[in-house]
Coordinates of C-alpha atoms in Angstrom, one line a residue:
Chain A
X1 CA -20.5 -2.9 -30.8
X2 CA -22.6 -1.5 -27.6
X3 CA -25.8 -3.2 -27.3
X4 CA -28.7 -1.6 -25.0
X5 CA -32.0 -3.0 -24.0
X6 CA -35.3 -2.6 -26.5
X7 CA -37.0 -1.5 -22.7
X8 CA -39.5 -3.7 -21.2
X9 CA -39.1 -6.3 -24.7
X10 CA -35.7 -7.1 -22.5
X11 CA -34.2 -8.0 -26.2
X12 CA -30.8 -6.8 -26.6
X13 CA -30.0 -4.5 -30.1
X14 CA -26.4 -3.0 -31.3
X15 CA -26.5 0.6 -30.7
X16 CA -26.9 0.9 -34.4
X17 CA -29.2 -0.8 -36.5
X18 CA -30.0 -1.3 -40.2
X19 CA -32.8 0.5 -41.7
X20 CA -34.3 -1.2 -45.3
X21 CA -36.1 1.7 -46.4
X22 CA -35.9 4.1 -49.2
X23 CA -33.8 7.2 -47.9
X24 CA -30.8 4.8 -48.0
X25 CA -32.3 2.6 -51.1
X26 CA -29.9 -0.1 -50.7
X27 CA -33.0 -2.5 -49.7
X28 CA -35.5 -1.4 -52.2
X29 CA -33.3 -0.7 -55.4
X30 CA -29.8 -2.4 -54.7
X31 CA -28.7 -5.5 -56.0
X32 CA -29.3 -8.9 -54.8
X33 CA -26.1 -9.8 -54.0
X34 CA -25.3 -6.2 -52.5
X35 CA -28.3 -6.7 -50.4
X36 CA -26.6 -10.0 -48.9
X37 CA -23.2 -8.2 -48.7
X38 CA -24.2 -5.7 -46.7
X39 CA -26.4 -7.7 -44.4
X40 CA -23.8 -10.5 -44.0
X41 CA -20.9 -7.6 -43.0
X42 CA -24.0 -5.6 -40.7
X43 CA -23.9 -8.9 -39.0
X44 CA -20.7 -9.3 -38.7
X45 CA -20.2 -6.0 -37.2
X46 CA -22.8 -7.2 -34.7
X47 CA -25.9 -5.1 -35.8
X48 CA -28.8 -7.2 -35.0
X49 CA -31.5 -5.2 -35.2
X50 CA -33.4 -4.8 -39.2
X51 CA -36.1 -2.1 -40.2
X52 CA -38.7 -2.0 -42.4
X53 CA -42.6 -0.9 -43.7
X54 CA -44.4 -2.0 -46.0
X55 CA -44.5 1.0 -47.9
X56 CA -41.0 1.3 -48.3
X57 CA -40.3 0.4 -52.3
X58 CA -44.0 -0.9 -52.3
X59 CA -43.0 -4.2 -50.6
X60 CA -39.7 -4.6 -52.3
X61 CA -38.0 -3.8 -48.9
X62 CA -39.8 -6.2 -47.6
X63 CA -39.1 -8.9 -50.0
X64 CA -35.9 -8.3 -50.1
X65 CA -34.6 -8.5 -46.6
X66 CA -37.1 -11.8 -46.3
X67 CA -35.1 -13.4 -49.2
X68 CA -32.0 -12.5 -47.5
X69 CA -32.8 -13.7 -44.3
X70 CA -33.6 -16.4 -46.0
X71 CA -30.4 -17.1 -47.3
X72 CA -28.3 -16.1 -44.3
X73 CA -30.6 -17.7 -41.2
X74 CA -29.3 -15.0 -38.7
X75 CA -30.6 -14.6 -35.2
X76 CA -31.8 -10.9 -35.5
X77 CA -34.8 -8.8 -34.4
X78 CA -36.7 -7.7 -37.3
X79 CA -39.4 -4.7 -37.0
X80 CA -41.7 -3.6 -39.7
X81 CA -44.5 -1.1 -39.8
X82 CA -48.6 -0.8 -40.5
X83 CA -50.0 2.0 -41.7
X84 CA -53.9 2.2 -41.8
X85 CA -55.4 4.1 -44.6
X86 CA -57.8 7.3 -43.9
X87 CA -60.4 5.0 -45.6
X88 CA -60.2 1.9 -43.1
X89 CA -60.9 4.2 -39.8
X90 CA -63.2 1.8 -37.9
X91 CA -62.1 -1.2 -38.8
X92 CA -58.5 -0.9 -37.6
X93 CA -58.2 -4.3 -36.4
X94 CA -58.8 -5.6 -40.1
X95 CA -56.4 -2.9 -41.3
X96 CA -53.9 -3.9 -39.1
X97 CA -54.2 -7.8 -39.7
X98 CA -54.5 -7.4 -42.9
X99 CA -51.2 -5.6 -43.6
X100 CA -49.4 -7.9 -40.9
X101 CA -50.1 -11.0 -43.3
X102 CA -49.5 -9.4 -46.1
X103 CA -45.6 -8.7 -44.4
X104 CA -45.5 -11.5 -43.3
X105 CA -46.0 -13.1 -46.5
X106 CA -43.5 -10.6 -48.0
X107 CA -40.6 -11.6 -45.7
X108 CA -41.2 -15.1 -45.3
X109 CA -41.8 -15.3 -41.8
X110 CA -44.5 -16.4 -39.5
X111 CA -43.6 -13.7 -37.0
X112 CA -41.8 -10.7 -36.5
X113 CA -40.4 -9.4 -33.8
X114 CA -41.8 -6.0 -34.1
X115 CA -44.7 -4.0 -35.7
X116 CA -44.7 -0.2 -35.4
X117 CA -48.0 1.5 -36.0
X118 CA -47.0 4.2 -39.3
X119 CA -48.9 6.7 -39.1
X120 CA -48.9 10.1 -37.7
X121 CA -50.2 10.5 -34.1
X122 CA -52.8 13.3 -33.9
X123 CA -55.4 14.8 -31.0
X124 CA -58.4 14.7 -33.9
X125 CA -57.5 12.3 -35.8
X126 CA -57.9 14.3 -38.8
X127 CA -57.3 13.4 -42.5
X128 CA -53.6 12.1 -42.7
X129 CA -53.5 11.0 -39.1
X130 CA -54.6 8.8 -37.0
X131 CA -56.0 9.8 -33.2
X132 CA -54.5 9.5 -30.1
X133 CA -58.1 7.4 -28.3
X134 CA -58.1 5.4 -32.1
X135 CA -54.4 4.5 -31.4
X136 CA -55.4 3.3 -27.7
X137 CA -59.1 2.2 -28.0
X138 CA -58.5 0.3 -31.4
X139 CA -55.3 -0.1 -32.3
X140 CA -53.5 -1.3 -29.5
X141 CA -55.9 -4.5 -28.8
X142 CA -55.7 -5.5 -32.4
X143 CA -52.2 -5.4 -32.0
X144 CA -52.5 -7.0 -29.1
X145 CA -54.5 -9.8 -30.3
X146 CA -51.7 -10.2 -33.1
X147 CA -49.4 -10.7 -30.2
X148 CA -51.6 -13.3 -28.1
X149 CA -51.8 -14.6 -31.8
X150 CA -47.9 -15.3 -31.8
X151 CA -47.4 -13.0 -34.7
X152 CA -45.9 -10.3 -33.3
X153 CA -43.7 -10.2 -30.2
X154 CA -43.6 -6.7 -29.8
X155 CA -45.8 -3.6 -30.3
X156 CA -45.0 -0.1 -30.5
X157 CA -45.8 3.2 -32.8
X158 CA -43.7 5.5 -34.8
X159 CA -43.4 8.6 -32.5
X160 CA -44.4 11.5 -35.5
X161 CA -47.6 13.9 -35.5
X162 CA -48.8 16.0 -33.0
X163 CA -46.8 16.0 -29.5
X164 CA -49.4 16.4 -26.8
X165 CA -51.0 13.0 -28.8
X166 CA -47.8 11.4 -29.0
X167 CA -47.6 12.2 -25.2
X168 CA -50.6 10.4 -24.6
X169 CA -50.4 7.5 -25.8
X170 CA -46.7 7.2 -24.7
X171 CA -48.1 7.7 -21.2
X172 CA -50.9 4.8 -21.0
X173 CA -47.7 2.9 -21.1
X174 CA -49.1 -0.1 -23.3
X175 CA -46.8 0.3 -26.0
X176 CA -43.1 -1.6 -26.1
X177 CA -41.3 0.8 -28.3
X178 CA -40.9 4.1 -30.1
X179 CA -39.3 5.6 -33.1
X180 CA -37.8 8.9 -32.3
X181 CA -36.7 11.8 -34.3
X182 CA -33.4 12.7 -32.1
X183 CA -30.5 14.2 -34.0
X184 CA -28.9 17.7 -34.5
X185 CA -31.0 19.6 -36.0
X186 CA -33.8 18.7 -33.7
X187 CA -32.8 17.6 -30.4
X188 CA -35.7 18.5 -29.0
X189 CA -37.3 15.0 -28.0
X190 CA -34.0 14.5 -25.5
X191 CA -33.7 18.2 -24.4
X192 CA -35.7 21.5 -23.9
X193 CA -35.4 23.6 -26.7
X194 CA -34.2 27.3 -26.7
X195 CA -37.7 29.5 -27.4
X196 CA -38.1 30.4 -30.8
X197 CA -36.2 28.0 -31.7
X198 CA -37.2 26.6 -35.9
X199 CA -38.1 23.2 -35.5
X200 CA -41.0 20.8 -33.9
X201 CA -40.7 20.5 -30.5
X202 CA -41.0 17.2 -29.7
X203 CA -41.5 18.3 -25.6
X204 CA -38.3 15.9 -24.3
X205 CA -40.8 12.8 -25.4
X206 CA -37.4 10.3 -24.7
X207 CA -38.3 11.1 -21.0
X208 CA -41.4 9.8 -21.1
X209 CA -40.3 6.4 -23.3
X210 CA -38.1 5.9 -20.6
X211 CA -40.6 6.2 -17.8
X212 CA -42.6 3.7 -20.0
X213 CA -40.1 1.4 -20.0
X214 CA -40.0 1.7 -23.9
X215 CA -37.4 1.0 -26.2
X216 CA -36.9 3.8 -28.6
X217 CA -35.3 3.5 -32.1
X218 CA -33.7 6.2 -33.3
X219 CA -35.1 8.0 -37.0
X220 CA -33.5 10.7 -39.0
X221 CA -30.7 10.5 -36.4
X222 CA -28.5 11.8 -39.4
X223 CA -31.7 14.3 -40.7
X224 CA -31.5 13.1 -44.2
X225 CA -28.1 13.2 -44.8
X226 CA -26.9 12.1 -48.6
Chain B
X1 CA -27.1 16.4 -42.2
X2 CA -23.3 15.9 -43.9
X3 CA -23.9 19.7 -45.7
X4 CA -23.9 18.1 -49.3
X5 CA -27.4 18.2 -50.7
X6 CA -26.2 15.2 -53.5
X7 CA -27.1 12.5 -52.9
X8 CA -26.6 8.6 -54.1
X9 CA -27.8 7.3 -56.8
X10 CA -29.9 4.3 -55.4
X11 CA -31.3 6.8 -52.4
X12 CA -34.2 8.7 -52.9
X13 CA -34.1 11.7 -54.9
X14 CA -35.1 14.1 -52.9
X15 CA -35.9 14.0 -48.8
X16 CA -39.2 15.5 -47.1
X17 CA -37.4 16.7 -43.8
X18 CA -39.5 14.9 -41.0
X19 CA -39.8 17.6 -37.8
X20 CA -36.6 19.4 -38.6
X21 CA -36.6 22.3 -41.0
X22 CA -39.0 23.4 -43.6
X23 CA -37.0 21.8 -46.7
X24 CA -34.4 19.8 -47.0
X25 CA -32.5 22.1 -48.8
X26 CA -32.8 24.3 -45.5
X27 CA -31.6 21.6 -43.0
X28 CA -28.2 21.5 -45.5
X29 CA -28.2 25.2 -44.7
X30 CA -28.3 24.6 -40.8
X31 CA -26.4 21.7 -41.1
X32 CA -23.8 23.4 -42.6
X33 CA -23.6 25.9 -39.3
X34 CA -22.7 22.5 -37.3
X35 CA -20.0 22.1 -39.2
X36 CA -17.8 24.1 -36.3
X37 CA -18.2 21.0 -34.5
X38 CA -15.8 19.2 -36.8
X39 CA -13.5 22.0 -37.5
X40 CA -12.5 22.6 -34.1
X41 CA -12.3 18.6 -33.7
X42 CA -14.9 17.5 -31.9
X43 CA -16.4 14.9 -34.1
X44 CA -14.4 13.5 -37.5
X45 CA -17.5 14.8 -40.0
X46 CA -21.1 15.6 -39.3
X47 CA -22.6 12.3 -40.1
X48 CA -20.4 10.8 -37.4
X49 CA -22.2 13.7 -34.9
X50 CA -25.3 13.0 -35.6
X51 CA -24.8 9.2 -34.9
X52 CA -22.6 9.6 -31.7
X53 CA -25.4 12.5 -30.6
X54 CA -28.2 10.6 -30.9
X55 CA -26.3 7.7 -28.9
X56 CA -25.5 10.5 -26.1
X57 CA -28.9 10.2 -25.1
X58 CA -29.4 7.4 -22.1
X59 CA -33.0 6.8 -23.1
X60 CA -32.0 5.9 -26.7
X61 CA -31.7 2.1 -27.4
X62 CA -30.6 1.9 -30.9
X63 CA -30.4 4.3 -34.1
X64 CA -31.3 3.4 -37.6
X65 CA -29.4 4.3 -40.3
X66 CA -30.0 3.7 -44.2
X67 CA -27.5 2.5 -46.2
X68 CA -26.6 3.2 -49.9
X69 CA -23.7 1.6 -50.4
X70 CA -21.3 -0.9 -48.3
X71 CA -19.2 2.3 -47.5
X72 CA -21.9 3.7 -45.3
X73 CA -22.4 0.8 -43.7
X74 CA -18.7 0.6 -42.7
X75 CA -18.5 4.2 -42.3
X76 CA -22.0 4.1 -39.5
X77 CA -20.5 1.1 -37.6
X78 CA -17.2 3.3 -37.3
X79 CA -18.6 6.3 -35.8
X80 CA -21.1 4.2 -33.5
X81 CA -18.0 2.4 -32.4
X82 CA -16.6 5.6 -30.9
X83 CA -19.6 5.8 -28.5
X84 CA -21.6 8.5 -27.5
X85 CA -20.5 12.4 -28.3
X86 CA -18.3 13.5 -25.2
X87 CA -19.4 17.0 -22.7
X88 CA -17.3 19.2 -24.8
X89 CA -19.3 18.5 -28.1
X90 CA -22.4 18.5 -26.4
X91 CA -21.5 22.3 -24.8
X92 CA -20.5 23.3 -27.7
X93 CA -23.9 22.0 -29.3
X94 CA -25.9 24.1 -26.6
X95 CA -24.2 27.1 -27.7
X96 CA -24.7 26.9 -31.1
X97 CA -28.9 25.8 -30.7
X98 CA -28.6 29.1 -28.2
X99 CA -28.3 31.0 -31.9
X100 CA -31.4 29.1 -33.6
X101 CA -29.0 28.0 -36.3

């Protein structure tokens, strides 16, 4: 399979990767020894790259692909997520420590490769987002510390909310990677879209990534799809 | 995105559509209007599309997928294995965003 470069990481992912989270439902509800299955044959098809949050199944995703990892030892980049509650504005650094450990303790690692900040991206930072100076004044050095820490490798935020915010932050060019919302329904973050078009224009945001020097994962590419 | 709003058991029940439509039920709708792209033969279904469209884009790295079953799996690794959507689809994309779908 293809592999590209995760951007300025320089780590090198199979075009597609495995995502643990609850739209498929294979690494929250499945079986044990489907869970294994499937990651053994991902691996052998040479997908490298393993997502997951902490809210995905409450933990269980997490759990899960830690006890398979476990059991299989592969060399692959895993990325999972932080989301900081409304409640714990102002002490982001905690928040985001916090809910590293707690990962961490879920997959059985000491370090993962990547954490993606979870939350939506706003200008205000109103209830249900997080804003775009909170992102870059506080959340980007407590990641940042987590990194000097040796917990994380890599930072980066999941690219959702408002798009001159998302902009933003892409632009200060501190962040390693993105998740995008690219597929056909909503091409908009790779392409200018016709006017009037129905759907949130993501203002051709992959440009920008790419003048970052991010590496950008792919969400939704399949909108949903059962 | 594949025009069937069933989906597997072990998935979740029902999808909030993130920055596409305003229900999923409405993205089926839409997605349903792509389906011209595999009729006239330019992709094998419209799960393979969406994979091979996201790939078509140069800043793109990697795409997730979620997996219900070992069949998706299998079926995801096939249609990223055919690499990135070719001009003609992606024309023929253009054209049908120029309607709003």
């Amino acid at each position: 399979m293809e592999r590209r470069i995760l951007g300025k990481t320089g780590v090198e992912v199979a075009v597609l990767g495995f995502g643990c989270g609850a739209v498929g439902g294979l690494m929250v509800r499945g079986t044990a020894a489907d869970q294994e299955r499937a990651v053994a044959r991902a691996l052998a098809l040479g997908i490298n790259y393993f997502d997951t949050a902490p809210i995905y199944g409450d933990g269980e995703s997490e759990k899960n692909l830690g006890r398979v990892l476990k059991t299989l030892r592969p060399n692959v980049v895993v990325g999972t997520k932080v989301r900081i509650p409304d409640e714990a504005r102002g002490r982001a650094a905690q928040a985001v420590t916090a809910s590293l450990e707690a990962s961490l303790g879920r997959l059985g690692l000491e370090r993962v490769d990547l954490l993606q900040l979870h939350n939506l991206i706003s200008a205000d930072g109103r209830a249900g987002t997080i804003g775009a100076t909170a992102v870059l004044d506080q959340v980007v050095p407590a990641l940042d510390t987590l990194r000097r820490q040796g917990k994380i490798r890599f930072f980066g935020i999941t690219a959702l909310g408002d798009t001159p915010a998302l902009h933003r932050v892409i632009d200060a060019r501190v962040l390693d990677t993105a998740q995008v919302c690219f597929n056909l329904l909503n091409p908009s973050a790779g392409m200018p879209l016709p006017a009037g078009y129905p759907a949130h224009d993501f203002g051709e945001l992959l440009a920008r990534t790419r003048a970052a020097g991010m590496g950008t994962i792919g969400i939704r590419v399949l909108a949903g799809a059962p | 995105m594949s025009g069937v709003e069933a989906r597997h058991p072990l998935g979740i029940p029902s999808v909030d559509p993130i920055a596409s439509g305003p229900s999923y039920a409405a993205d089926v709708e839409r997605a349903r209007r792509l389906e011209v792209l595999v009729r006239e033969g330019h992709a094998g279904s419209l799960v393979e599309a969406g994979i091979r469209f996201a790939l078509t884009n140069e800043g793109m790295t990697t795409v997730l997928v979620g997996y219900s079953t070992f069949e998706h799996l299998e079926y995801a690794a096939a249609a990223a294995e055919k690499g990135p959507l070719p001009r003609a689809a992606l024309d023929r994309l253009a054209a049908l965003w120029q309607e709003k779908m």
